[in-house]
PDB file of C-alpha atoms in Angstrom:
ATOM      1  CA  MET A   1     291.036  19.629 193.832  1.00 36.00           C
ATOM      2  CA  VAL A   2     292.421  17.525 196.768  1.00 42.00           C
ATOM      3  CA  GLY A   3     292.577  14.033 194.945  1.00 41.00           C
ATOM      4  CA  ALA A   4     290.447  11.824 196.597  1.00 42.00           C
ATOM      5  CA  PRO A   5     291.268   8.174 197.882  1.00 44.00           C
ATOM      6  CA  ALA A   6     288.521   5.222 198.261  1.00 42.00           C
ATOM      7  CA  ARG A   7     288.865   5.746 201.625  1.00 43.00           C
ATOM      8  CA  LEU A   8     287.061   9.704 201.021  1.00 42.00           C
ATOM      9  CA  GLU A   9     285.211   8.410 198.734  1.00 40.00           C
ATOM     10  CA  ARG A  10     282.994   5.752 200.951  1.00 39.00           C
ATOM     11  CA  ALA A  11     282.835   8.337 203.306  1.00 39.00           C
ATOM     12  CA  ARG A  12     281.172  10.603 201.198  1.00 39.00           C
ATOM     13  CA  GLU A  13     278.876   7.539 200.805  1.00 41.00           C
ATOM     14  CA  ARG A  14     277.533   7.236 204.570  1.00 39.00           C
ATOM     15  CA  LEU A  15     277.817  11.335 205.338  1.00 43.00           C
ATOM     16  CA  MET A  16     276.475  14.414 204.292  1.00 63.00           C
ATOM     17  CA  SER A  17     279.337  17.449 205.391  1.00 89.00           C
ATOM     18  CA  ILE A  18     282.698  17.379 207.717  1.00 96.00           C
ATOM     19  CA  HIS A  19     284.441  20.404 207.556  1.00 96.00           C
ATOM     20  CA  LEU A  20     287.994  20.497 208.348  1.00 96.00           C
ATOM     21  CA  VAL A  21     288.988  24.330 209.200  1.00 96.00           C
ATOM     22  CA  GLY A  22     293.022  24.810 209.895  1.00 95.00           C
ATOM     23  CA  GLY A  23     293.070  27.381 212.739  1.00 92.00           C
ATOM     24  CA  GLY A  24     292.074  31.102 211.791  1.00 84.00           C
ATOM     25  CA  TRP A  25     289.633  33.122 213.114  1.00 75.00           C
ATOM     26  CA  PRO A  26     286.353  33.168 211.763  1.00 63.00           C
ATOM     27  CA  VAL A  27     285.566  37.030 211.099  1.00 57.00           C
ATOM     28  CA  GLU A  28     289.046  37.615 209.944  1.00 60.00           C
ATOM     29  CA  ASP A  29     287.871  35.059 206.639  1.00 58.00           C
ATOM     30  CA  GLU A  30     285.039  36.830 206.823  1.00 61.00           C
ATOM     31  CA  GLY A  31     282.779  33.977 206.674  1.00 78.00           C
ATOM     32  CA  ALA A  32     284.610  32.700 203.479  1.00 82.00           C
ATOM     33  CA  VAL A  33     285.343  29.221 204.979  1.00 91.00           C
ATOM     34  CA  TYR A  34     281.763  29.204 207.623  1.00 92.00           C
ATOM     35  CA  LYS A  35     279.506  30.023 204.799  1.00 91.00           C
ATOM     36  CA  PRO A  36     279.386  26.362 203.821  1.00 91.00           C
ATOM     37  CA  PHE A  37     279.243  25.182 206.493  1.00 94.00           C
ATOM     38  CA  PHE A  38     276.221  27.450 207.942  1.00 94.00           C
ATOM     39  CA  GLU A  39     273.962  26.756 204.415  1.00 92.00           C
ATOM     40  CA  GLU A  40     274.282  23.654 205.377  1.00 94.00           C
ATOM     41  CA  VAL A  41     272.981  24.054 209.144  1.00 95.00           C
ATOM     42  CA  ALA A  42     270.184  26.487 208.140  1.00 93.00           C
ATOM     43  CA  ALA A  43     269.070  23.531 205.592  1.00 92.00           C
ATOM     44  CA  HIS A  44     269.007  20.905 208.392  1.00 93.00           C
ATOM     45  CA  ALA A  45     267.312  23.443 210.429  1.00 93.00           C
ATOM     46  CA  GLU A  46     264.578  24.255 207.819  1.00 91.00           C
ATOM     47  CA  ALA A  47     263.790  20.248 206.853  1.00 90.00           C
ATOM     48  CA  ALA A  48     263.004  19.861 210.701  1.00 88.00           C
ATOM     49  CA  GLY A  49     260.299  22.284 210.404  1.00 89.00           C
ATOM     50  CA  LYS A  50     262.348  25.004 212.545  1.00 88.00           C
ATOM     51  CA  LEU A  51     261.910  28.345 212.993  1.00 79.00           C
ATOM     52  CA  GLU A  52     264.032  30.327 215.086  1.00 80.00           C
ATOM     53  CA  GLY A  53     267.631  29.209 214.331  1.00 86.00           C
ATOM     54  CA  GLY A  54     269.533  25.686 213.762  1.00 93.00           C
ATOM     55  CA  ARG A  55     270.522  23.704 217.025  1.00 95.00           C
ATOM     56  CA  LEU A  56     274.812  24.374 216.627  1.00 97.00           C
ATOM     57  CA  ALA A  57     276.634  22.662 219.664  1.00 98.00           C
ATOM     58  CA  ILE A  58     280.064  24.352 220.697  1.00 98.00           C
ATOM     59  CA  VAL A  59     282.229  22.339 221.721  1.00 98.00           C
ATOM     60  CA  LEU A  60     285.083  23.513 224.184  1.00 98.00           C
ATOM     61  CA  VAL A  61     287.217  21.905 226.308  1.00 97.00           C
ATOM     62  CA  ARG A  62     289.103  24.373 228.122  1.00 95.00           C
ATOM     63  CA  ASP A  63     290.355  25.445 231.667  1.00 93.00           C
ATOM     64  CA  GLY A  64     289.405  28.738 232.215  1.00 88.00           C
ATOM     65  CA  ASP A  65     288.213  30.346 229.448  1.00 92.00           C
ATOM     66  CA  ALA A  66     285.817  28.437 228.055  1.00 93.00           C
ATOM     67  CA  PRO A  67     282.830  30.020 228.573  1.00 94.00           C
ATOM     68  CA  GLU A  68     284.940  33.852 227.321  1.00 94.00           C
ATOM     69  CA  LYS A  69     285.869  32.323 224.282  1.00 93.00           C
ATOM     70  CA  PHE A  70     281.792  30.846 223.564  1.00 96.00           C
ATOM     71  CA  ALA A  71     281.061  34.275 223.472  1.00 95.00           C
ATOM     72  CA  GLU A  72     282.709  34.903 221.176  1.00 93.00           C
ATOM     73  CA  LEU A  73     282.335  31.850 218.931  1.00 93.00           C
ATOM     74  CA  VAL A  74     278.371  33.309 219.306  1.00 94.00           C
ATOM     75  CA  THR A  75     279.269  37.215 218.561  1.00 92.00           C
ATOM     76  CA  ALA A  76     281.125  35.563 215.180  1.00 89.00           C
ATOM     77  CA  TYR A  77     279.166  33.063 214.604  1.00 90.00           C
ATOM     78  CA  GLU A  78     276.155  34.303 214.769  1.00 90.00           C
ATOM     79  CA  GLN A  79     277.104  37.463 211.630  1.00 88.00           C
ATOM     80  CA  LEU A  80     277.423  34.128 209.295  1.00 88.00           C
ATOM     81  CA  GLY A  81     274.146  32.735 210.480  1.00 87.00           C
ATOM     82  CA  LYS A  82     270.790  32.873 212.113  1.00 91.00           C
ATOM     83  CA  ILE A  83     271.548  29.733 215.286  1.00 94.00           C
ATOM     84  CA  GLU A  84     270.506  28.628 218.552  1.00 95.00           C
ATOM     85  CA  PRO A  85     274.307  28.188 220.062  1.00 96.00           C
ATOM     86  CA  VAL A  86     273.960  25.546 222.606  1.00 97.00           C
ATOM     87  CA  ALA A  87     276.853  25.670 225.216  1.00 97.00           C
ATOM     88  CA  VAL A  88     278.872  22.258 224.902  1.00 97.00           C
ATOM     89  CA  LEU A  89     281.924  23.079 227.711  1.00 97.00           C
ATOM     90  CA  SER A  90     284.142  20.766 229.912  1.00 96.00           C
ATOM     91  CA  PRO A  91     287.377  21.100 231.644  1.00 96.00           C
ATOM     92  CA  GLU A  92     290.500  19.293 229.524  1.00 96.00           C
ATOM     93  CA  ASN A  93     289.784  16.100 229.508  1.00 95.00           C
ATOM     94  CA  ALA A  94     286.872  15.910 231.724  1.00 97.00           C
ATOM     95  CA  PRO A  95     284.220  12.855 229.800  1.00 97.00           C
ATOM     96  CA  ILE A  96     281.357  15.149 227.536  1.00 98.00           C
ATOM     97  CA  ASP A  97     278.008  13.170 228.030  1.00 97.00           C
ATOM     98  CA  PRO A  98     276.557  12.049 224.595  1.00 97.00           C
ATOM     99  CA  ALA A  99     273.266  13.529 225.302  1.00 97.00           C
ATOM    100  CA  VAL A 100     274.067  16.917 224.396  1.00 97.00           C
ATOM    101  CA  PHE A 101     273.912  16.875 221.360  1.00 97.00           C
ATOM    102  CA  ALA A 102     270.231  15.576 221.245  1.00 92.00           C
ATOM    103  CA  ASP A 103     268.640  17.692 218.237  1.00 93.00           C
ATOM    104  CA  ALA A 104     271.727  18.647 217.186  1.00 96.00           C
ATOM    105  CA  ASP A 105     271.513  21.394 213.331  1.00 96.00           C
ATOM    106  CA  GLY A 106     274.958  21.438 212.662  1.00 97.00           C
ATOM    107  CA  ILE A 107     277.753  20.902 215.042  1.00 98.00           C
ATOM    108  CA  VAL A 108     281.244  22.379 215.938  1.00 98.00           C
ATOM    109  CA  VAL A 109     285.003  20.881 217.615  1.00 98.00           C
ATOM    110  CA  TRP A 110     286.922  23.610 218.463  1.00 96.00           C
ATOM    111  CA  GLY A 111     290.488  24.047 218.825  1.00 94.00           C
ATOM    112  CA  GLY A 112     293.232  24.027 222.099  1.00 94.00           C
ATOM    113  CA  LEU A 113     294.726  21.210 223.187  1.00 96.00           C
ATOM    114  CA  THR A 114     294.460  18.297 220.735  1.00 97.00           C
ATOM    115  CA  PRO A 115     294.729  15.499 223.143  1.00 97.00           C
ATOM    116  CA  ALA A 116     292.172  16.964 225.876  1.00 97.00           C
ATOM    117  CA  TYR A 117     289.619  16.595 222.987  1.00 98.00           C
ATOM    118  CA  ARG A 118     290.065  13.429 222.464  1.00 98.00           C
ATOM    119  CA  THR A 119     289.537  12.529 225.298  1.00 97.00           C
ATOM    120  CA  SER A 120     287.161  13.876 226.254  1.00 98.00           C
ATOM    121  CA  LEU A 121     284.715  13.322 223.522  1.00 98.00           C
ATOM    122  CA  GLU A 122     285.778  10.014 223.856  1.00 98.00           C
ATOM    123  CA  PRO A 123     282.660   8.909 225.187  1.00 98.00           C
ATOM    124  CA  ALA A 124     280.584  10.592 222.212  1.00 98.00           C
ATOM    125  CA  PHE A 125     282.529   9.515 219.284  1.00 98.00           C
ATOM    126  CA  GLY A 126     279.615   7.124 218.506  1.00 96.00           C
ATOM    127  CA  GLU A 127     276.588   9.444 219.226  1.00 97.00           C
ATOM    128  CA  LEU A 128     279.279  11.844 216.733  1.00 97.00           C
ATOM    129  CA  ARG A 129     278.998   9.256 214.085  1.00 95.00           C
ATOM    130  CA  ARG A 130     275.358   8.578 213.829  1.00 95.00           C
ATOM    131  CA  LEU A 131     274.668  11.849 213.667  1.00 96.00           C
ATOM    132  CA  VAL A 132     276.772  13.127 211.079  1.00 95.00           C
ATOM    133  CA  ALA A 133     275.759   9.819 209.525  1.00 92.00           C
ATOM    134  CA  SER A 134     272.526  11.286 209.805  1.00 92.00           C
ATOM    135  CA  GLY A 135     273.039  14.318 208.035  1.00 93.00           C
ATOM    136  CA  VAL A 136     273.461  17.201 210.812  1.00 96.00           C
ATOM    137  CA  PRO A 137     277.375  18.773 209.390  1.00 96.00           C
ATOM    138  CA  TYR A 138     280.362  18.755 211.655  1.00 98.00           C
ATOM    139  CA  LEU A 139     282.542  20.980 211.941  1.00 97.00           C
ATOM    140  CA  GLY A 140     285.908  21.048 213.018  1.00 97.00           C
ATOM    141  CA  PHE A 141     288.240  23.312 213.644  1.00 96.00           C
ATOM    142  CA  SER A 142     292.524  22.052 214.217  1.00 96.00           C
ATOM    143  CA  ALA A 143     292.148  19.989 217.476  1.00 97.00           C
ATOM    144  CA  GLY A 144     288.023  19.405 216.418  1.00 97.00           C
ATOM    145  CA  ALA A 145     289.066  18.784 213.101  1.00 97.00           C
ATOM    146  CA  ALA A 146     292.779  16.398 214.158  1.00 97.00           C
ATOM    147  CA  ILE A 147     290.477  13.989 216.215  1.00 98.00           C
ATOM    148  CA  THR A 148     287.862  13.357 213.295  1.00 97.00           C
ATOM    149  CA  ALA A 149     290.385  10.518 211.530  1.00 96.00           C
ATOM    150  CA  GLU A 150     289.942   7.371 212.478  1.00 95.00           C
ATOM    151  CA  ASN A 151     294.271   7.348 213.789  1.00 96.00           C
ATOM    152  CA  ALA A 152     294.290  10.890 214.825  1.00 97.00           C
ATOM    153  CA  ILE A 153     297.507  12.369 214.848  1.00 97.00           C
ATOM    154  CA  VAL A 154     297.624  14.366 218.204  1.00 97.00           C
ATOM    155  CA  GLY A 155     300.696  15.436 218.417  1.00 96.00           C
ATOM    156  CA  GLY A 156     304.175  15.255 219.715  1.00 96.00           C
ATOM    157  CA  TRP A 157     307.081  16.007 217.865  1.00 95.00           C
ATOM    158  CA  LYS A 158     309.975  14.133 217.386  1.00 95.00           C
ATOM    159  CA  ILE A 159     310.198   9.977 217.193  1.00 95.00           C
ATOM    160  CA  ASP A 160     312.356   8.757 219.264  1.00 96.00           C
ATOM    161  CA  SER A 161     315.418  10.983 219.139  1.00 96.00           C
ATOM    162  CA  VAL A 162     314.630  12.577 215.993  1.00 96.00           C
ATOM    163  CA  GLU A 163     312.979  15.845 216.347  1.00 95.00           C
ATOM    164  CA  ILE A 164     309.805  15.926 213.344  1.00 93.00           C
ATOM    165  CA  GLY A 165     308.465  19.423 213.737  1.00 92.00           C
ATOM    166  CA  LEU A 166     308.786  22.136 216.083  1.00 92.00           C
ATOM    167  CA  GLU A 167     308.161  21.398 220.016  1.00 93.00           C
ATOM    168  CA  ASP A 168     306.131  24.837 220.141  1.00 92.00           C
ATOM    169  CA  ALA A 169     303.495  22.764 217.788  1.00 91.00           C
ATOM    170  CA  SER A 170     304.117  19.267 219.600  1.00 92.00           C
ATOM    171  CA  GLU A 171     300.673  19.838 221.861  1.00 93.00           C
ATOM    172  CA  ASP A 172     302.939  19.130 225.373  1.00 93.00           C
ATOM    173  CA  LEU A 173     303.561  15.428 224.119  1.00 94.00           C
ATOM    174  CA  GLU A 174     307.095  14.878 222.326  1.00 96.00           C
ATOM    175  CA  GLN A 175     307.039  11.719 220.952  1.00 96.00           C
ATOM    176  CA  LEU A 176     304.591  11.277 218.212  1.00 96.00           C
ATOM    177  CA  THR A 177     301.620   9.795 219.032  1.00 96.00           C
ATOM    178  CA  VAL A 178     298.636   8.508 216.673  1.00 97.00           C
ATOM    179  CA  ALA A 179     295.088   7.509 218.506  1.00 97.00           C
ATOM    180  CA  PRO A 180     291.425   6.193 217.824  1.00 97.00           C
ATOM    181  CA  GLY A 181     289.797   9.373 216.831  1.00 97.00           C
ATOM    182  CA  ILE A 182     285.735  10.181 215.586  1.00 97.00           C
ATOM    183  CA  GLY A 183     286.466   7.552 213.202  1.00 95.00           C
ATOM    184  CA  LEU A 184     284.758  10.608 210.518  1.00 94.00           C
ATOM    185  CA  ILE A 185     287.510   9.910 207.878  1.00 92.00           C
ATOM    186  CA  ASP A 186     289.525   6.792 207.800  1.00 90.00           C
ATOM    187  CA  LEU A 187     293.144   9.834 206.888  1.00 91.00           C
ATOM    188  CA  ALA A 188     294.813  11.515 209.233  1.00 96.00           C
ATOM    189  CA  VAL A 189     294.138  15.084 209.373  1.00 97.00           C
ATOM    190  CA  ASP A 190     297.120  17.227 210.433  1.00 97.00           C
ATOM    191  CA  VAL A 191     296.497  21.221 210.840  1.00 97.00           C
ATOM    192  CA  HIS A 192     298.164  24.646 211.116  1.00 96.00           C
ATOM    193  CA  ALA A 193     300.110  23.220 207.917  1.00 95.00           C
ATOM    194  CA  ALA A 194     302.078  26.327 206.900  1.00 93.00           C
ATOM    195  CA  GLN A 195     302.255  28.181 209.648  1.00 93.00           C
ATOM    196  CA  TRP A 196     302.648  25.969 212.553  1.00 92.00           C
ATOM    197  CA  GLY A 197     304.995  23.441 210.006  1.00 91.00           C
ATOM    198  CA  SER A 198     303.143  20.722 210.370  1.00 93.00           C
ATOM    199  CA  VAL A 199     303.152  19.021 206.847  1.00 95.00           C
ATOM    200  CA  SER A 200     306.893  17.146 208.262  1.00 95.00           C
ATOM    201  CA  ARG A 201     305.430  15.441 210.909  1.00 96.00           C
ATOM    202  CA  LEU A 202     302.369  14.039 208.938  1.00 96.00           C
ATOM    203  CA  ILE A 203     304.913  13.084 207.167  1.00 95.00           C
ATOM    204  CA  ALA A 204     306.875  11.650 209.930  1.00 94.00           C
ATOM    205  CA  ALA A 205     304.025  10.015 210.826  1.00 95.00           C
ATOM    206  CA  THR A 206     302.864   8.774 206.897  1.00 94.00           C
ATOM    207  CA  GLU A 207     307.043   7.499 206.786  1.00 92.00           C
ATOM    208  CA  SER A 208     306.832   5.547 209.727  1.00 91.00           C
ATOM    209  CA  GLY A 209     303.303   3.701 209.040  1.00 91.00           C
ATOM    210  CA  LEU A 210     301.538   5.088 212.277  1.00 94.00           C
ATOM    211  CA  VAL A 211     298.801   6.560 209.501  1.00 94.00           C
ATOM    212  CA  ASP A 212     297.918   5.495 205.875  1.00 92.00           C
ATOM    213  CA  GLY A 213     298.960   9.079 204.829  1.00 92.00           C
ATOM    214  CA  GLY A 214     296.552  12.204 205.506  1.00 94.00           C
ATOM    215  CA  VAL A 215     296.197  16.002 205.065  1.00 96.00           C
ATOM    216  CA  ALA A 216     297.657  18.902 206.567  1.00 96.00           C
ATOM    217  CA  ILE A 217     295.383  21.912 206.302  1.00 96.00           C
ATOM    218  CA  ASP A 218     296.778  26.015 206.508  1.00 96.00           C
ATOM    219  CA  GLU A 219     295.393  28.268 208.713  1.00 94.00           C
ATOM    220  CA  HIS A 220     291.488  30.252 207.074  1.00 93.00           C
ATOM    221  CA  THR A 221     291.331  27.353 204.849  1.00 94.00           C
ATOM    222  CA  ALA A 222     288.755  23.943 204.290  1.00 94.00           C
ATOM    223  CA  LEU A 223     288.576  20.902 203.250  1.00 95.00           C
ATOM    224  CA  ILE A 224     285.259  20.115 202.694  1.00 94.00           C
ATOM    225  CA  VAL A 225     284.385  16.344 202.450  1.00 91.00           C
ATOM    226  CA  GLY A 226     280.516  15.855 201.519  1.00 82.00           C
ATOM    227  CA  ASP A 227     278.798  15.099 198.633  1.00 74.00           C
ATOM    228  CA  GLY A 228     280.026  16.156 195.731  1.00 73.00           C
ATOM    229  CA  PRO A 229     283.419  16.173 194.898  1.00 79.00           C
ATOM    230  CA  LEU A 230     286.236  17.761 197.594  1.00 84.00           C
ATOM    231  CA  ARG A 231     286.452  21.255 198.002  1.00 90.00           C
ATOM    232  CA  VAL A 232     289.011  23.696 199.133  1.00 93.00           C
ATOM    233  CA  VAL A 233     287.766  26.451 200.272  1.00 91.00           C
ATOM    234  CA  GLY A 234     290.202  29.818 201.908  1.00 91.00           C
ATOM    235  CA  ARG A 235     292.903  31.829 201.163  1.00 89.00           C
ATOM    236  CA  GLY A 236     295.503  28.792 201.849  1.00 92.00           C
ATOM    237  CA  SER A 237     295.878  25.229 200.562  1.00 93.00           C
ATOM    238  CA  VAL A 238     295.424  21.739 202.622  1.00 95.00           C
ATOM    239  CA  TRP A 239     298.617  19.342 201.390  1.00 94.00           C
ATOM    240  CA  LYS A 240     297.832  15.501 201.035  1.00 94.00           C
ATOM    241  CA  VAL A 241     300.981  13.013 201.761  1.00 94.00           C
ATOM    242  CA  THR A 242     300.357   9.703 200.533  1.00 91.00           C
ATOM    243  CA  PRO A 243     302.584   6.319 200.616  1.00 86.00           C
ATOM    244  CA  ASP A 244     304.689   6.025 197.204  1.00 81.00           C
ATOM    245  CA  SER A 245     306.591   2.689 196.444  1.00 77.00           C
ATOM    246  CA  GLY A 246     308.944   3.308 198.568  1.00 72.00           C
ATOM    247  CA  SER A 247     308.919   6.747 198.832  1.00 78.00           C
ATOM    248  CA  VAL A 248     306.241   9.290 200.759  1.00 84.00           C
ATOM    249  CA  ARG A 249     304.163  12.020 197.619  1.00 88.00           C
ATOM    250  CA  VAL A 250     303.535  15.801 198.659  1.00 89.00           C
ATOM    251  CA  SER A 251     300.979  17.541 197.016  1.00 85.00           C
ATOM    252  CA  THR A 252     299.213  20.380 197.412  1.00 84.00           C
ATOM    253  CA  ALA A 253     295.468  22.145 196.820  1.00 80.00           C
ATOM    254  CA  GLY A 254     294.008  25.311 197.639  1.00 75.00           C
ATOM    255  CA  ALA A 255     290.141  26.699 196.205  1.00 68.00           C
ATOM    256  CA  ASP A 256     291.735  27.642 192.547  1.00 54.00           C
ATOM    257  CA  PRO A 257     291.142  24.944 190.707  1.00 46.00           C
ATOM    258  CA  GLU A 258     295.099  24.922 189.128  1.00 44.00           C
ATOM    259  CA  PRO A 259     296.425  21.067 189.600  1.00 36.00           C
ATOM    260  CA  SER A 260     298.383  19.964 191.777  1.00 42.00           C
ATOM    261  CA  VAL A 261     301.857  20.968 192.753  1.00 37.00           C
ATOM    262  CA  ALA A 262     303.727  17.349 193.673  1.00 38.00           C
ATOM    263  CA  ALA A 263     306.671  16.558 194.931  1.00 36.00           C
ATOM    264  CA  SER A 264     308.468  13.001 196.046  1.00 33.00           C
ATOM    265  CA  VAL A 265     310.104  12.602 199.495  1.00 34.00           C
ATOM    266  CA  PRO A 266     312.484   9.762 199.532  1.00 37.00           C
ATOM    267  CA  LEU A 267     312.245   7.465 203.303  1.00 37.00           C
ATOM    268  CA  GLU A 268     315.595   6.698 202.975  1.00 38.00           C
ATOM    269  CA  ALA A 269     318.545   8.223 202.164  1.00 28.00           C
TER     270      ALA A 269
END
């Protein structure tokens, strides 16, 4: 499993569960990546005496297609658990009122343009931290996973003139951009790791000192930060990047309990 730095150990002490999903449609996974989250939502609702299912706030920050995407997600999620879905829909960059999360038994922050999610949810960062610290499980998918970090990688494919990743995965930003995130965990998070090649962006962000290491998560894969050991579920890998005495160390972990494969990447030629 992914090693547990002290930063994530501290996160465990104050949080119930954070589920970070690197991408991939729920039905394609037959729910495997999402099952632990929905079990926690049900447990939270039961503890609150709710009989009609957990109140699940689903955040979509999208221009134009948010209602359609919300309906698709509800259809998929109702196959995974008994829920009372609450639509938290916002145009890109429009602020979200923290009050919409009242009485939530679970929070899902979906995907789209990462900088827009960060901007829209910024007024609610404090409330999201409070809710998760009180035991409300959080699932971040793609953009929703990236912005959980204290210092969030929100996009970019260059540092100055040097290419560090794919332009198609840049989130409409040219320069590598790190901005304050929700602050649920201290490590940076990148997503669509193998599919978009975003591990190289995380390596560059760590090497440059913009972040102090982080994780890049494949699609159809989740990293669960909670009460017990860190867990990886799904069919892909989680890539951990850490500074290592003049190099950047890269290790991987999957759902199978096998030793990580690590490599040291020199920072200078």
